[in-house]
Amino acid sequence: MPIAVPERPAELPGSSTGTRRGSRNFALPGGLGRTTGRIAALTVCQAALMVGAGLLITGPAARMWPMTVEDRVDKGFEGVRTGGLTALSFFASEAGDTLTVIAITLLACLGLVLIPRLPLWRQAAFLAVSVSLQALVFLIITLSVDRQRPDVHRLDASPPTSSYTSGHSGAATALYAGLAVLALSRMRGPWRRVVGVLLLLLPLLVATARLYRGMHHPTDVVGGLVNGSLSLLIVGRSLFARASETAPPTGQGGTGDGTGRPGDRPDRATSGASEHTGSLPGAVTVIVNPTVTRAHDREDLRRILERHGHREPEFVETTADDPGAGQASRAIGEGARMIVACGGDGTVRAVADALAGSGVPLAVVPCGTGNLLARNLGLPLTPTDALDVALRGSPHRIDLACIEGDDFPGTHFTAMAGAGLDAAIMEKTAERAKSALGWPAYALAGLSTLTTPSVRLTVRLDGAPALRRTARMVLVGNVGTVQGGATLLPAARPDDGVLDLMILDPHGPSGWLQALGTVLRGRKRMPRPSVHTVDTDGGNLPVEYFTFRRAELTFDTTQPREMDGDPVSPGNRITATVAPGALTVMLPAGEA
């Protein structure tokens, strides 16, 4: 059993990974009635917003920019028509035609249900409902907003509906962008991003074709793109309750004897606990963060535990003073044979800190905003699905990282810690914004921190000569993938016996673009630094990666710091070390 980290894309929230063949689990978050009501209410808001925008465009704003220049745009497209472009525009326009969209949606939904080993019911519903709601809102808009089509020669017969909004653009957005979300979540390998980008380009091609063929004003196609996007957002957030866009889990990373050398990892066969969870005797303690775990979720979790043979599990709540470590320590002392952590990254980190080296298995139930450990282990991001998958699996060892610095003692963390830009983002992200928006709240907060200046620092890794660098952000990771599918540390693996370091220091627009390209491409691990391989005074690179077992980072000025998404006190020093195989987690048995 040399590996237990999944080498495949993470499941979309609510998928049935790890369940028995033939399972038809399609439990909706909050129940069918509540989910349907949420979608209906948000769809009414969507329709009101789109109709209001249409009435504004055709009324008070009709004589305002950019509406005053739309006719020139339409004339411009008419003036560049050629036989070849007209033929291409026909095929692009047909990709958003009603019959085409219906046919592709039906085929895709049938494929999601029939082709995978385990039917993806919720993913199929996500696609079908998104396309259907987009069409419903489109009909409401055309009945409410009367807008004439452009005064140019139109290459298609004019349908009886209003020019606002573009139904082709809206339908194409709901269908192809929805397929892109599924492709980015399900596919593996380098083609994953290529397919996702191509699918996302299709709605833009459809919108451009509708302008070229004289069928819509620019604001009409923009309205269609917005309409389709809102339908995807509403249905996705409703069906995948706490879930955000999943990312591919970290894959396998090297082999070794568990000594902690770069590229090595502990052999999970030495974990001392390989039996199925159903055979683990003793009590189960469920540690719950009450601020992010709903009451009905607890009852669902209790039923899943009892279904797997864990009778009368004890539920214990975290507090502001004790986010999980004390509860986990007491549970171990009282003989608990498994701990279930229900919360965000902070809760999981606190529980993992108490479980370090104990051998007591941890089942991760993601209920927070980031859920980084669950993402990187390939677990579903819906609480009930994550617990069900974990309980069908077996215990496996992963690494923990330990961090200490001035003004805070040594503490284990499971995912990432850092200083500079990322810590400033964590500080500026309000709890209310995270609750309302999910992980995009971090992106919004990040816009105001991009001007964070660089700082000088000294880096010492595993006894090698000290490196002098400037950095906007320093990130230490046990895993590599964050929210939104971004992979900041492409070589990081949670079971390889080492940690990874990223030093980010872009300058100017070209530097940021180069850094973004490096992150998107991913890079292999650099050799352990030495005076012969690394410029000790800095190489002026926008992104540098290193692998280490112990790192000492000393900043010239006080910096904001964070650990697993939680801000810690600012300071000038961070020391990070790896604890190979220190945490035992429950993972799907088929992934071992």
Coordinates of C-alpha atoms in Angstrom, one line a residue:
M1 CA 0.0 0.0 0.0
P2 CA 2.5 2.6 -1.2
I3 CA 0.2 5.6 -1.7
A4 CA -3.2 6.8 -0.4
V5 CA -3.5 10.2 -1.9
P6 CA -5.9 10.1 -4.9
E7 CA -4.4 10.5 -8.4
R8 CA -7.5 11.9 -10.0
P9 CA -9.6 15.0 -10.1
A10 CA -11.5 15.8 -7.0
E11 CA -15.2 15.2 -7.1
L12 CA -17.6 18.0 -7.5
P13 CA -19.4 18.6 -4.2
G14 CA -22.1 16.1 -3.7
S15 CA -20.6 13.4 -5.9
S16 CA -20.8 9.8 -4.8
T17 CA -17.1 8.9 -4.9
G18 CA -16.3 5.9 -2.8
T19 CA -19.9 4.7 -2.5
R20 CA -20.9 1.3 -3.5
R21 CA -21.6 0.5 -7.2
G22 CA -25.2 1.2 -8.1
S23 CA -25.7 3.8 -5.4
R24 CA -28.3 6.4 -6.3
N25 CA -27.6 8.9 -3.5
F26 CA -28.9 12.3 -4.6
A27 CA -29.5 14.0 -1.3
L28 CA -29.8 17.7 -1.8
P29 CA -28.3 20.1 0.8
G30 CA -31.0 21.2 3.1
G31 CA -33.6 18.8 1.5
L32 CA -35.4 19.0 -1.8
G33 CA -38.0 21.5 -0.7
R34 CA -35.5 23.9 0.8
T35 CA -33.2 23.6 -2.2
T36 CA -36.0 24.2 -4.7
G37 CA -37.2 27.2 -2.7
R38 CA -33.7 28.7 -2.7
I39 CA -33.3 28.3 -6.4
A40 CA -36.8 29.7 -7.1
A41 CA -36.2 32.7 -4.9
L42 CA -32.9 33.5 -6.5
T43 CA -34.2 33.0 -10.0
V44 CA -37.0 35.6 -9.3
C45 CA -34.2 38.0 -8.2
Q46 CA -32.2 37.1 -11.4
A47 CA -35.2 37.8 -13.6
A48 CA -36.0 41.1 -11.8
L49 CA -32.4 42.2 -12.3
M50 CA -32.2 41.3 -16.0
V51 CA -35.6 42.9 -16.7
G52 CA -34.6 46.0 -14.8
A53 CA -31.4 46.3 -16.8
G54 CA -33.3 45.8 -20.0
L55 CA -35.9 48.5 -19.2
L56 CA -33.0 50.9 -18.3
I57 CA -31.2 50.2 -21.6
T58 CA -34.3 50.8 -23.6
G59 CA -35.5 53.7 -21.5
P60 CA -33.6 56.3 -19.5
A61 CA -30.1 55.1 -20.5
A62 CA -30.9 54.8 -24.3
R63 CA -29.2 58.1 -25.0
M64 CA -26.2 57.3 -22.8
W65 CA -22.9 55.7 -23.6
P66 CA -22.3 52.9 -24.5
M67 CA -25.8 52.5 -26.0
T68 CA -25.2 55.6 -28.2
V69 CA -22.4 53.8 -30.0
E70 CA -24.0 50.4 -30.4
D71 CA -25.2 51.2 -33.9
R72 CA -21.7 51.9 -35.0
V73 CA -20.6 48.5 -33.7
D74 CA -23.3 46.8 -35.6
K75 CA -22.4 48.7 -38.8
G76 CA -18.8 47.8 -38.2
F77 CA -19.5 44.1 -38.1
E78 CA -21.7 44.4 -41.2
G79 CA -18.8 46.1 -43.0
V80 CA -16.3 43.4 -42.4
R81 CA -18.4 40.5 -43.7
T82 CA -16.8 38.0 -46.1
G83 CA -17.9 34.7 -47.4
G84 CA -15.5 32.7 -45.1
L85 CA -16.4 34.7 -42.0
T86 CA -20.1 34.3 -42.7
A87 CA -19.8 30.6 -43.0
L88 CA -17.8 30.4 -39.7
S89 CA -20.3 32.6 -38.0
F90 CA -23.1 30.3 -39.1
F91 CA -21.6 27.3 -37.3
A92 CA -20.7 29.4 -34.2
S93 CA -24.3 30.8 -34.1
E94 CA -25.7 27.3 -34.4
A95 CA -23.7 26.2 -31.3
G96 CA -26.1 28.3 -29.3
D97 CA -29.3 27.4 -31.2
T98 CA -32.2 26.0 -29.1
L99 CA -32.2 22.6 -30.7
T100 CA -28.4 22.3 -30.5
V101 CA -28.4 23.3 -26.8
I102 CA -31.2 20.9 -25.9
A103 CA -29.6 18.0 -27.8
I104 CA -26.1 18.5 -26.2
T105 CA -27.7 19.0 -22.7
L106 CA -29.6 15.7 -23.0
L107 CA -26.6 13.8 -24.2
A108 CA -24.3 15.3 -21.5
C109 CA -26.8 14.5 -18.8
L110 CA -27.3 10.9 -20.0
G111 CA -23.5 10.5 -20.2
L112 CA -23.1 11.8 -16.6
V113 CA -25.7 9.2 -15.4
L114 CA -24.8 6.2 -17.5
I115 CA -21.1 6.3 -18.3
P116 CA -19.2 6.8 -15.0
R117 CA -18.9 3.8 -12.7
L118 CA -21.0 5.7 -10.2
P119 CA -23.7 7.9 -11.7
L120 CA -23.2 11.7 -11.2
W121 CA -26.8 12.6 -10.5
R122 CA -26.1 16.0 -9.0
Q123 CA -23.7 17.0 -11.7
A124 CA -26.4 16.1 -14.3
A125 CA -29.0 18.1 -12.4
F126 CA -26.6 21.0 -12.2
L127 CA -26.3 21.2 -16.0
A128 CA -30.0 20.5 -16.8
V129 CA -31.4 22.9 -14.3
S130 CA -29.0 25.7 -15.2
V131 CA -29.9 25.5 -18.9
S132 CA -33.6 25.3 -18.1
L133 CA -33.6 28.2 -15.7
Q134 CA -31.7 30.4 -18.2
A135 CA -34.3 29.7 -20.8
L136 CA -37.1 30.5 -18.3
V137 CA -35.6 33.8 -17.4
F138 CA -35.0 34.6 -21.1
L139 CA -38.7 34.2 -21.8
I140 CA -39.6 36.5 -18.9
I141 CA -37.2 39.1 -20.2
T142 CA -38.4 39.0 -23.8
L143 CA -42.0 39.4 -22.6
S144 CA -41.1 42.3 -20.4
V145 CA -38.6 44.3 -22.5
D146 CA -39.4 45.3 -26.1
R147 CA -36.3 46.1 -28.1
Q148 CA -35.9 46.3 -31.9
R149 CA -33.1 44.4 -33.6
P150 CA -30.2 46.3 -35.1
D151 CA -30.9 48.3 -38.3
V152 CA -28.5 46.3 -40.4
H153 CA -28.9 43.5 -42.9
R154 CA -29.6 40.4 -40.8
L155 CA -28.2 37.1 -42.0
D156 CA -30.8 35.0 -40.1
A157 CA -34.6 35.2 -40.0
S158 CA -35.7 37.4 -37.1
P159 CA -37.5 35.4 -34.4
P160 CA -40.6 37.0 -32.7
T161 CA -38.7 37.6 -29.5
S162 CA -37.2 40.9 -28.4
S163 CA -33.5 41.6 -29.3
Y164 CA -32.7 41.9 -25.6
T165 CA -31.3 39.5 -24.4
S166 CA -29.5 37.2 -26.8
G167 CA -31.0 33.8 -26.1
H168 CA -28.2 32.1 -28.1
S169 CA -25.5 33.7 -25.9
G170 CA -27.4 32.9 -22.7
A171 CA -28.0 29.3 -23.6
A172 CA -24.5 28.8 -24.8
T173 CA -23.1 30.2 -21.5
A174 CA -25.3 28.0 -19.3
L175 CA -24.4 24.9 -21.4
Y176 CA -20.7 25.2 -22.3
A177 CA -19.6 27.1 -19.2
G178 CA -21.4 24.4 -17.1
L179 CA -19.6 21.7 -19.1
A180 CA -16.4 23.5 -18.4
V181 CA -17.0 23.4 -14.7
L182 CA -17.6 19.7 -14.9
A183 CA -14.6 19.1 -17.1
L184 CA -12.3 21.0 -14.8
S185 CA -13.6 19.0 -11.9
R186 CA -13.6 15.5 -13.4
M187 CA -10.8 15.3 -16.0
R188 CA -7.2 14.4 -15.2
G189 CA -3.9 15.3 -16.9
P190 CA -2.7 18.4 -18.8
W191 CA -5.7 18.3 -21.2
R192 CA -8.0 19.3 -18.3
R193 CA -7.3 23.0 -18.6
V194 CA -7.2 23.0 -22.4
V195 CA -10.7 21.4 -22.6
G196 CA -12.0 23.8 -19.9
V197 CA -10.7 26.9 -21.7
L198 CA -12.1 25.8 -25.1
L199 CA -15.5 25.2 -23.6
L200 CA -15.4 28.7 -21.9
L201 CA -14.5 30.3 -25.3
L202 CA -17.6 28.8 -27.0
P203 CA -20.1 31.3 -25.4
L204 CA -17.9 34.2 -26.5
L205 CA -17.8 32.8 -30.1
V206 CA -21.5 32.4 -30.1
A207 CA -22.0 36.0 -28.8
T208 CA -19.6 37.4 -31.5
A209 CA -21.4 35.4 -34.2
R210 CA -24.7 36.9 -33.2
L211 CA -23.2 40.4 -33.5
Y212 CA -21.6 39.6 -36.8
R213 CA -24.9 38.3 -38.2
G214 CA -26.7 41.4 -37.2
M215 CA -29.1 39.8 -34.8
H216 CA -28.3 41.7 -31.6
H217 CA -26.9 44.9 -30.2
P218 CA -23.7 44.5 -28.0
T219 CA -25.6 45.0 -24.8
D220 CA -28.0 42.2 -25.9
V221 CA -25.2 39.6 -26.0
V222 CA -23.7 40.9 -22.8
G223 CA -27.1 40.5 -21.2
G224 CA -27.2 36.9 -22.5
L225 CA -23.8 36.1 -21.1
V226 CA -24.8 37.5 -17.7
N227 CA -28.1 35.6 -17.7
G228 CA -26.4 32.3 -18.4
S229 CA -23.7 33.0 -15.8
L230 CA -26.2 33.9 -13.1
S231 CA -28.1 30.7 -13.7
L232 CA -25.0 28.6 -13.3
L233 CA -24.1 30.5 -10.1
I234 CA -27.5 30.1 -8.6
V235 CA -27.9 26.4 -9.3
G236 CA -24.3 25.6 -8.4
R237 CA -24.5 27.4 -5.1
S238 CA -27.8 25.8 -4.3
L239 CA -27.1 22.2 -5.3
F240 CA -23.6 22.2 -3.9
A241 CA -24.4 23.8 -0.6
R242 CA -21.1 24.8 1.0
A243 CA -19.1 23.8 -2.0
S244 CA -16.9 26.0 -4.0
E245 CA -15.2 25.2 -7.5
T246 CA -13.2 22.0 -6.8
A247 CA -9.6 21.6 -7.7
P248 CA -7.6 18.7 -8.8
P249 CA -6.1 16.9 -5.8
T250 CA -2.4 16.5 -5.4
G251 CA -1.2 13.4 -7.0
Q252 CA 1.5 11.0 -6.1
G253 CA 4.8 12.3 -5.2
G254 CA 7.9 10.1 -5.4
T255 CA 8.7 6.9 -3.5
G256 CA 10.9 6.3 -0.6
D257 CA 11.5 4.8 2.7
G258 CA 9.9 7.5 4.8
T259 CA 13.2 9.0 5.9
G260 CA 12.1 12.5 5.0
R261 CA 14.5 13.0 2.1
P262 CA 13.2 15.2 -0.7
G263 CA 11.1 13.0 -3.0
D264 CA 10.6 10.4 -0.2
R265 CA 7.5 9.8 1.8
P266 CA 6.6 7.4 4.7
D267 CA 5.2 4.1 3.6
R268 CA 1.6 4.1 4.7
A269 CA 1.7 0.4 5.2
T270 CA 3.6 1.2 8.4
S271 CA 0.7 3.2 9.7
G272 CA -0.3 0.3 12.0
A273 CA -4.0 0.7 11.1
S274 CA -5.1 -0.7 7.7
E275 CA -8.4 -2.2 8.6
H276 CA -11.8 -0.9 7.4
T277 CA -13.3 1.7 9.8
G278 CA -16.2 -0.6 10.4
S279 CA -13.9 -2.9 12.4
L280 CA -12.5 -0.1 14.6
P281 CA -13.9 -0.7 18.1
G282 CA -14.5 2.0 20.6
A283 CA -16.2 5.4 20.7
V284 CA -16.3 8.0 17.9
T285 CA -16.1 11.7 18.8
V286 CA -17.4 14.3 16.4
I287 CA -15.9 17.7 17.0
V288 CA -18.2 20.3 15.5
N289 CA -17.6 24.0 14.8
P290 CA -21.1 25.4 15.5
T291 CA -20.7 28.5 13.4
V292 CA -20.4 26.6 10.1
T293 CA -22.2 23.3 10.8
R294 CA -26.0 23.4 10.7
A295 CA -28.2 21.4 13.0
H296 CA -29.7 19.2 10.3
D297 CA -26.1 18.4 9.0
R298 CA -25.4 17.0 12.4
E299 CA -28.3 14.6 12.3
D300 CA -27.3 13.5 8.8
L301 CA -23.8 12.9 10.0
R302 CA -25.1 10.9 12.9
R303 CA -27.2 8.7 10.6
I304 CA -24.2 8.0 8.4
L305 CA -22.0 7.1 11.4
E306 CA -24.7 4.7 12.7
R307 CA -25.1 3.2 9.2
H308 CA -21.4 2.4 9.3
G309 CA -21.7 0.7 12.7
H310 CA -20.6 3.6 14.9
R311 CA -23.4 3.7 17.5
E312 CA -24.0 6.6 19.7
P313 CA -21.3 8.9 18.5
E314 CA -20.5 11.8 20.9
F315 CA -20.9 15.3 19.4
V316 CA -18.7 18.0 21.0
E317 CA -18.7 21.7 20.0
T318 CA -15.7 23.9 19.6
T319 CA -15.6 27.3 21.3
A320 CA -13.9 30.6 20.7
D321 CA -11.3 29.8 23.4
D322 CA -10.8 26.2 22.2
P323 CA -11.2 25.6 18.5
G324 CA -10.8 21.9 18.7
A325 CA -7.5 20.8 20.2
G326 CA -8.8 20.5 23.7
Q327 CA -11.8 18.5 22.7
A328 CA -9.7 16.1 20.6
S329 CA -7.2 15.6 23.5
R330 CA -10.0 14.8 25.9
A331 CA -11.6 12.4 23.5
I332 CA -8.3 10.5 23.0
G333 CA -7.8 10.4 26.8
E334 CA -11.3 8.9 27.1
G335 CA -10.5 6.2 24.6
A336 CA -12.0 7.5 21.3
R337 CA -10.9 5.3 18.4
M338 CA -11.7 7.9 15.7
I339 CA -12.2 11.6 15.6
V340 CA -14.4 13.4 13.1
A341 CA -13.7 17.1 12.5
C342 CA -16.6 19.1 11.2
G343 CA -15.5 22.6 10.3
G344 CA -13.2 24.8 8.2
D345 CA -9.4 24.7 7.9
G346 CA -9.0 26.2 11.4
T347 CA -11.0 23.4 13.0
V348 CA -9.2 20.7 11.1
R349 CA -5.8 22.2 12.0
A350 CA -6.6 22.4 15.7
V351 CA -7.8 18.8 15.8
A352 CA -4.9 17.6 13.8
D353 CA -2.5 19.3 16.1
A354 CA -3.9 17.3 19.0
L355 CA -3.9 14.1 17.1
A356 CA -0.3 14.4 15.8
G357 CA 1.6 11.2 16.5
S358 CA -1.3 9.5 18.3
G359 CA -2.3 7.1 15.5
V360 CA -6.0 7.9 16.1
P361 CA -7.7 8.3 12.7
L362 CA -9.2 11.6 11.7
A363 CA -12.2 11.8 9.3
V364 CA -12.3 15.3 7.7
V365 CA -15.8 16.7 7.1
P366 CA -15.4 20.0 5.3
C367 CA -17.8 22.7 6.3
G368 CA -15.8 25.9 5.9
T369 CA -14.8 28.3 3.1
G370 CA -11.4 27.0 2.1
N371 CA -11.4 23.3 3.0
L372 CA -7.8 23.0 1.7
L373 CA -7.0 19.6 3.2
A374 CA -10.2 18.0 1.9
R375 CA -9.6 19.4 -1.6
N376 CA -6.0 18.1 -1.8
L377 CA -7.0 14.7 -0.5
G378 CA -9.7 14.4 -3.2
L379 CA -12.6 14.3 -0.7
P380 CA -16.1 15.5 -1.7
L381 CA -16.8 19.0 -0.3
T382 CA -20.3 18.2 0.9
P383 CA -20.2 17.2 4.6
T384 CA -22.3 14.1 4.4
D385 CA -20.6 12.8 1.2
A386 CA -17.2 13.4 2.7
L387 CA -18.0 11.4 5.8
D388 CA -19.6 8.6 3.9
V389 CA -16.5 8.3 1.6
A390 CA -14.1 8.4 4.6
L391 CA -15.9 5.7 6.5
R392 CA -15.8 3.4 3.5
G393 CA -12.1 3.8 3.4
S394 CA -9.2 3.0 5.7
P395 CA -6.6 4.9 7.8
H396 CA -3.5 6.3 6.0
R397 CA -0.7 8.5 7.2
I398 CA 0.1 11.9 5.9
D399 CA 2.6 14.6 6.9
L400 CA 2.0 17.5 9.2
A401 CA 4.0 20.8 9.2
C402 CA 5.0 22.6 12.4
I403 CA 5.5 26.3 12.5
E404 CA 6.7 28.6 15.1
G405 CA 8.0 32.2 15.4
D406 CA 8.3 35.2 17.5
D407 CA 5.1 35.7 19.6
F408 CA 3.6 32.3 18.8
P409 CA 4.7 28.8 19.9
G410 CA 5.2 25.8 17.7
T411 CA 1.9 24.5 16.2
H412 CA 1.1 21.9 13.6
F413 CA -0.8 22.8 10.4
T414 CA -2.1 20.7 7.7
A415 CA -2.2 22.8 4.5
M416 CA -0.3 26.1 4.2
A417 CA 1.2 29.0 6.1
G418 CA 2.8 32.2 5.0
A419 CA 3.7 35.8 5.4
G420 CA 3.2 38.9 3.3
L421 CA 0.5 39.2 0.6
D422 CA -1.5 36.1 1.5
A423 CA -1.6 36.9 5.2
A424 CA -2.8 40.4 4.4
I425 CA -5.6 38.9 2.3
M426 CA -6.6 36.7 5.2
E427 CA -6.7 39.7 7.5
K428 CA -8.8 41.8 5.2
T429 CA -11.4 39.1 4.4
A430 CA -14.4 39.7 6.6
E431 CA -16.3 36.8 8.1
R432 CA -19.5 38.1 6.7
A433 CA -18.1 38.3 3.2
K434 CA -16.9 34.7 3.5
S435 CA -20.3 33.5 4.6
A436 CA -22.1 35.3 1.8
L437 CA -19.6 34.7 -1.1
G438 CA -17.5 31.7 -0.1
W439 CA -14.0 31.6 -1.4
P440 CA -14.4 34.5 -4.0
A441 CA -14.4 36.8 -0.9
Y442 CA -10.6 36.1 -0.7
A443 CA -10.2 37.2 -4.3
L444 CA -12.0 40.4 -3.7
A445 CA -9.9 41.2 -0.6
G446 CA -6.8 40.4 -2.6
L447 CA -7.5 43.2 -5.1
S448 CA -6.7 45.8 -2.4
T449 CA -3.4 44.1 -1.4
L450 CA -1.7 43.8 -4.8
T451 CA 0.3 47.0 -4.0
T452 CA 1.8 45.4 -0.9
P453 CA 5.6 46.3 -1.2
S454 CA 8.4 43.7 -1.3
V455 CA 10.3 43.0 1.9
R456 CA 13.9 41.7 2.3
L457 CA 14.4 38.4 4.0
T458 CA 16.9 35.7 4.8
V459 CA 16.1 32.1 4.0
R460 CA 17.9 29.1 5.5
L461 CA 17.0 25.7 4.3
D462 CA 18.2 22.4 5.8
G463 CA 21.6 23.8 6.8
A464 CA 22.4 25.2 3.4
P465 CA 24.0 28.7 3.0
A466 CA 21.6 31.5 3.8
L467 CA 19.8 33.1 0.8
R468 CA 18.9 36.8 0.6
R469 CA 15.7 37.5 -1.2
T470 CA 13.0 40.1 -1.7
A471 CA 9.4 38.9 -1.6
R472 CA 5.8 40.1 -1.7
M473 CA 4.7 36.7 -0.3
V474 CA 6.3 33.7 1.2
L475 CA 4.3 30.5 1.3
V476 CA 5.1 27.2 3.0
G477 CA 2.9 24.3 2.0
N478 CA 2.2 20.7 2.9
V479 CA -0.3 20.7 0.0
G480 CA -0.4 22.7 -3.2
T481 CA -3.9 23.5 -4.4
V482 CA -6.1 26.3 -3.1
Q483 CA -9.7 27.5 -3.9
G484 CA -10.8 28.1 -7.4
G485 CA -8.5 25.3 -8.7
A486 CA -5.3 27.3 -8.5
T487 CA -2.1 25.3 -7.7
L488 CA 0.4 27.5 -5.9
L489 CA 2.8 24.8 -5.0
P490 CA 2.7 22.3 -8.0
A491 CA 5.1 19.8 -6.4
A492 CA 3.6 19.7 -2.9
R493 CA 2.3 16.4 -1.7
P494 CA 0.9 15.7 1.7
D495 CA 2.7 12.4 2.1
D496 CA 6.2 12.9 0.7
G497 CA 8.0 13.7 4.0
V498 CA 9.0 17.2 2.9
L499 CA 7.5 20.7 2.7
D500 CA 7.5 23.1 -0.3
L501 CA 8.3 26.8 -0.3
M502 CA 7.2 29.5 -2.8
I503 CA 8.8 32.9 -2.8
L504 CA 6.7 35.4 -4.9
D505 CA 8.2 38.7 -5.9
P506 CA 6.8 40.0 -9.3
H507 CA 7.5 43.6 -10.3
G508 CA 5.3 45.5 -12.8
P509 CA 2.7 44.1 -15.1
S510 CA 5.2 41.8 -16.9
G511 CA 6.4 40.4 -13.7
W512 CA 2.8 39.5 -12.5
L513 CA 2.1 38.0 -15.9
Q514 CA 5.2 35.9 -15.7
A515 CA 4.4 34.8 -12.2
L516 CA 0.9 33.9 -13.2
G517 CA 2.2 31.9 -16.2
T518 CA 4.6 30.0 -13.9
V519 CA 1.8 29.1 -11.5
L520 CA -0.5 28.0 -14.3
R521 CA 2.1 25.8 -16.0
G522 CA 3.4 24.2 -12.8
R523 CA 7.0 23.4 -12.2
K524 CA 9.0 20.5 -11.1
R525 CA 10.8 20.7 -7.8
M526 CA 14.1 22.5 -7.7
P527 CA 17.1 20.7 -6.2
R528 CA 17.8 21.4 -2.5
P529 CA 19.6 24.7 -2.6
S530 CA 23.4 24.9 -2.2
V531 CA 26.0 27.6 -2.8
H532 CA 26.7 25.9 -6.1
T533 CA 23.1 25.8 -7.4
V534 CA 21.3 28.8 -6.1
D535 CA 22.3 32.5 -6.2
T536 CA 22.5 33.4 -2.5
D537 CA 21.9 37.1 -3.3
G538 CA 18.7 36.5 -5.3
G539 CA 18.0 35.8 -8.9
N540 CA 15.3 38.4 -9.5
L541 CA 12.8 35.7 -10.5
P542 CA 9.1 36.5 -10.0
V543 CA 8.5 33.0 -8.5
E544 CA 11.0 30.6 -6.9
Y545 CA 10.2 27.1 -5.5
F546 CA 12.2 25.1 -3.0
T547 CA 11.8 21.8 -1.1
F548 CA 13.0 21.3 2.5
R549 CA 12.6 19.6 5.8
R550 CA 13.4 22.7 7.9
A551 CA 13.2 26.3 6.9
E552 CA 14.1 29.5 8.8
L553 CA 12.7 32.7 7.4
T554 CA 13.8 36.0 8.9
F555 CA 12.2 39.2 7.6
D556 CA 13.8 42.6 7.8
T557 CA 10.5 44.2 8.8
T558 CA 7.4 43.0 10.7
Q559 CA 5.1 41.0 8.4
P560 CA 1.5 39.8 8.6
R561 CA 1.4 36.0 9.0
E562 CA -1.2 33.3 8.5
M563 CA -1.6 29.6 9.2
D564 CA -4.2 27.4 7.4
G565 CA -6.2 30.6 6.5
D566 CA -6.2 32.0 10.0
P567 CA -4.2 35.2 10.7
V568 CA -1.7 35.0 13.5
S569 CA 0.2 37.8 15.2
P570 CA 2.6 39.8 12.9
G571 CA 6.3 39.1 13.3
N572 CA 9.7 38.9 11.8
R573 CA 10.4 35.2 11.9
I574 CA 9.0 31.9 10.8
T575 CA 10.5 28.5 11.4
A576 CA 8.8 25.5 9.6
T577 CA 9.6 21.8 9.9
V578 CA 8.0 18.7 8.6
A579 CA 6.6 15.8 10.8
P580 CA 6.5 12.9 8.3
G581 CA 3.5 10.6 8.6
A582 CA 2.4 12.3 11.9
L583 CA -1.4 12.4 11.1
T584 CA -3.6 9.4 10.3
V585 CA -6.6 10.3 8.1
M586 CA -9.4 8.2 6.7
L587 CA -9.3 8.0 2.9
P588 CA -11.2 5.9 0.4
A589 CA -10.0 2.3 0.4
G590 CA -9.9 2.2 -3.4
E591 CA -7.3 5.0 -3.5
A592 CA -4.7 3.2 -1.3

